[in-house]
mmCIF file of C-alpha atoms in Angstrom:
data_model
loop_
_atom_site.group_PDB
_atom_site.id
_atom_site.type_symbol
_atom_site.label_atom_id
_atom_site.label_comp_id
_atom_site.label_asym_id
_atom_site.label_seq_id
_atom_site.Cartn_x
_atom_site.Cartn_y
_atom_site.Cartn_z
ATOM 1 C CA LEU L 1 110.009 85.616 128.873
ATOM 2 C CA SER L 2 110.836 87.211 125.527
ATOM 3 C CA CYS L 3 108.888 84.558 123.664
ATOM 4 C CA LYS L 4 105.888 84.887 125.451
ATOM 5 C CA VAL L 5 105.846 88.774 125.420
ATOM 6 C CA VAL L 6 106.212 88.926 121.915
ATOM 7 C CA LEU L 7 103.682 86.251 121.419
ATOM 8 C CA SER L 8 101.307 88.066 123.618
ATOM 9 C CA ILE L 9 101.900 91.378 121.595
ATOM 10 C CA ILE L 10 100.701 89.507 118.239
ATOM 11 C CA VAL L 11 97.653 88.062 120.226
ATOM 12 C CA ALA L 12 96.941 91.672 120.950
ATOM 13 C CA GLY L 13 97.010 92.490 117.090
ATOM 14 C CA SER L 14 95.332 89.364 115.937
ATOM 15 C CA GLU L 15 91.275 88.148 115.961
ATOM 16 C CA GLY L 16 89.307 85.185 115.032
ATOM 17 C CA PRO L 17 90.834 81.958 115.018
ATOM 18 C CA THR L 18 94.396 83.061 115.152
ATOM 19 C CA GLN L 19 93.843 84.727 118.391
ATOM 20 C CA HIS L 20 92.073 81.973 119.908
ATOM 21 C CA GLN L 21 94.887 79.587 118.953
ATOM 22 C CA LEU L 22 97.372 81.657 120.511
ATOM 23 C CA LEU L 23 95.364 82.246 123.497
ATOM 24 C CA SER L 24 95.067 78.357 123.739
ATOM 25 C CA PHE L 25 98.646 78.122 123.093
ATOM 26 C CA LEU L 26 99.677 80.349 125.880
ATOM 27 C CA GLY L 27 96.957 78.927 128.416
ATOM 28 C CA SER L 28 95.013 82.168 128.520
ATOM 29 C CA LYS L 29 91.376 82.223 128.732
ATOM 30 C CA SER L 30 90.960 85.825 127.411
ATOM 31 C CA ILE L 31 92.979 88.852 125.483
ATOM 32 C CA ASP L 32 92.285 91.081 128.665
ATOM 33 C CA ASN L 33 93.538 88.452 131.144
ATOM 34 C CA LEU L 34 96.709 88.199 128.942
ATOM 35 C CA ASN L 35 97.241 91.847 128.382
ATOM 36 C CA SER L 36 96.379 92.214 132.161
ATOM 37 C CA LEU L 37 99.124 89.548 133.384
ATOM 38 C CA ALA L 38 101.771 90.813 130.886
ATOM 39 C CA SER L 39 101.284 94.350 132.352
ATOM 40 C CA LYS L 40 101.843 93.005 135.995
ATOM 41 C CA LEU L 41 104.849 90.878 134.773
ATOM 42 C CA VAL L 42 106.497 93.695 132.826
ATOM 43 C CA SER L 43 106.104 96.034 135.571
ATOM 44 C CA ALA L 44 107.386 93.950 138.151
ATOM 45 C CA VAL L 45 110.300 93.086 136.223
ATOM 46 C CA LEU L 46 111.294 96.496 135.115
ATOM 47 C CA TYR L 47 110.935 97.937 138.691
ATOM 48 C CA ASP L 48 113.302 97.189 141.577
ATOM 49 C CA ASP L 49 112.079 99.303 144.094
ATOM 50 C CA ALA L 50 115.036 101.462 144.156
ATOM 51 C CA PRO L 51 114.493 105.293 144.525
ATOM 52 C CA LEU L 52 114.869 105.658 140.774
ATOM 53 C CA GLY L 53 113.250 102.478 140.049
ATOM 54 C CA GLY L 54 116.037 100.588 137.993
ATOM 55 C CA PRO L 55 115.572 97.254 136.367
ATOM 56 C CA ARG L 56 115.603 93.849 137.953
ATOM 57 C CA LEU L 57 115.946 92.555 134.189
ATOM 58 C CA SER L 58 116.378 94.384 131.146
ATOM 59 C CA PHE L 59 115.128 92.882 127.565
ATOM 60 C CA VAL L 60 114.218 94.502 124.314
ATOM 61 C CA ASN L 61 110.464 95.142 123.642
ATOM 62 C CA GLY L 62 109.375 96.724 120.614
ATOM 63 C CA GLY L 63 108.479 96.287 117.103
ATOM 64 C CA TRP L 64 109.189 97.635 113.887
ATOM 65 C CA ILE L 65 106.382 98.460 111.539
ATOM 66 C CA GLU L 66 106.360 98.961 107.592
ATOM 67 C CA GLN L 67 105.534 102.671 107.135
ATOM 68 C CA SER L 68 102.856 101.987 104.842
ATOM 69 C CA VAL L 69 100.845 99.767 107.404
ATOM 70 C CA SER L 70 98.386 101.235 109.453
ATOM 71 C CA LEU L 71 97.876 100.056 113.043
ATOM 72 C CA HIS L 72 94.845 100.346 115.223
ATOM 73 C CA PRO L 73 94.825 103.015 117.935
ATOM 74 C CA SER L 74 93.840 100.582 120.617
ATOM 75 C CA PHE L 75 96.835 98.136 119.426
ATOM 76 C CA LYS L 76 99.228 100.925 119.718
ATOM 77 C CA GLN L 77 97.741 101.869 123.304
ATOM 78 C CA ILE L 78 97.939 97.988 124.574
ATOM 79 C CA VAL L 79 101.558 97.654 123.047
ATOM 80 C CA THR L 80 102.815 101.032 124.952
ATOM 81 C CA THR L 81 100.785 100.463 128.101
ATOM 82 C CA ASP L 82 100.672 97.090 128.904
ATOM 83 C CA TYR L 83 103.961 95.807 127.383
ATOM 84 C CA LYS L 84 105.977 99.123 127.843
ATOM 85 C CA ALA L 85 106.935 98.349 124.199
ATOM 86 C CA ALA L 86 108.105 100.749 121.578
ATOM 87 C CA LEU L 87 106.630 100.434 118.040
ATOM 88 C CA ALA L 88 108.516 102.350 115.088
ATOM 89 C CA SER L 89 107.256 103.244 111.452
ATOM 90 C CA VAL L 90 110.081 102.534 109.126
ATOM 91 C CA ASP L 91 110.581 102.152 105.493
ATOM 92 C CA PHE L 92 110.848 98.568 104.448
ATOM 93 C CA LEU L 93 110.238 98.620 101.003
ATOM 94 C CA THR L 94 112.967 101.190 99.865
ATOM 95 C CA LYS L 95 115.691 101.289 102.418
ATOM 96 C CA VAL L 96 118.287 98.796 101.992
#
């Protein structure tokens, strides 16, 4: 499950031949289809119908991005909305 979610997030941030190859590998016809499926899957897995909505399954879902790299706002929105993941800008170049 985690590998498919990670690959789906990578697909959401890719384009051209890379995106087409990853979509084919994941068995999805389009990026919208893949994002929609991921959103439904993540929402179902992380909610157990309890009054407070506890998780059925817990997994780490996020990414760390070098602070000098800028991300498209649409990619950030897809990652946080559809994948319920967090993105953090960090200093990979000078922090040890």
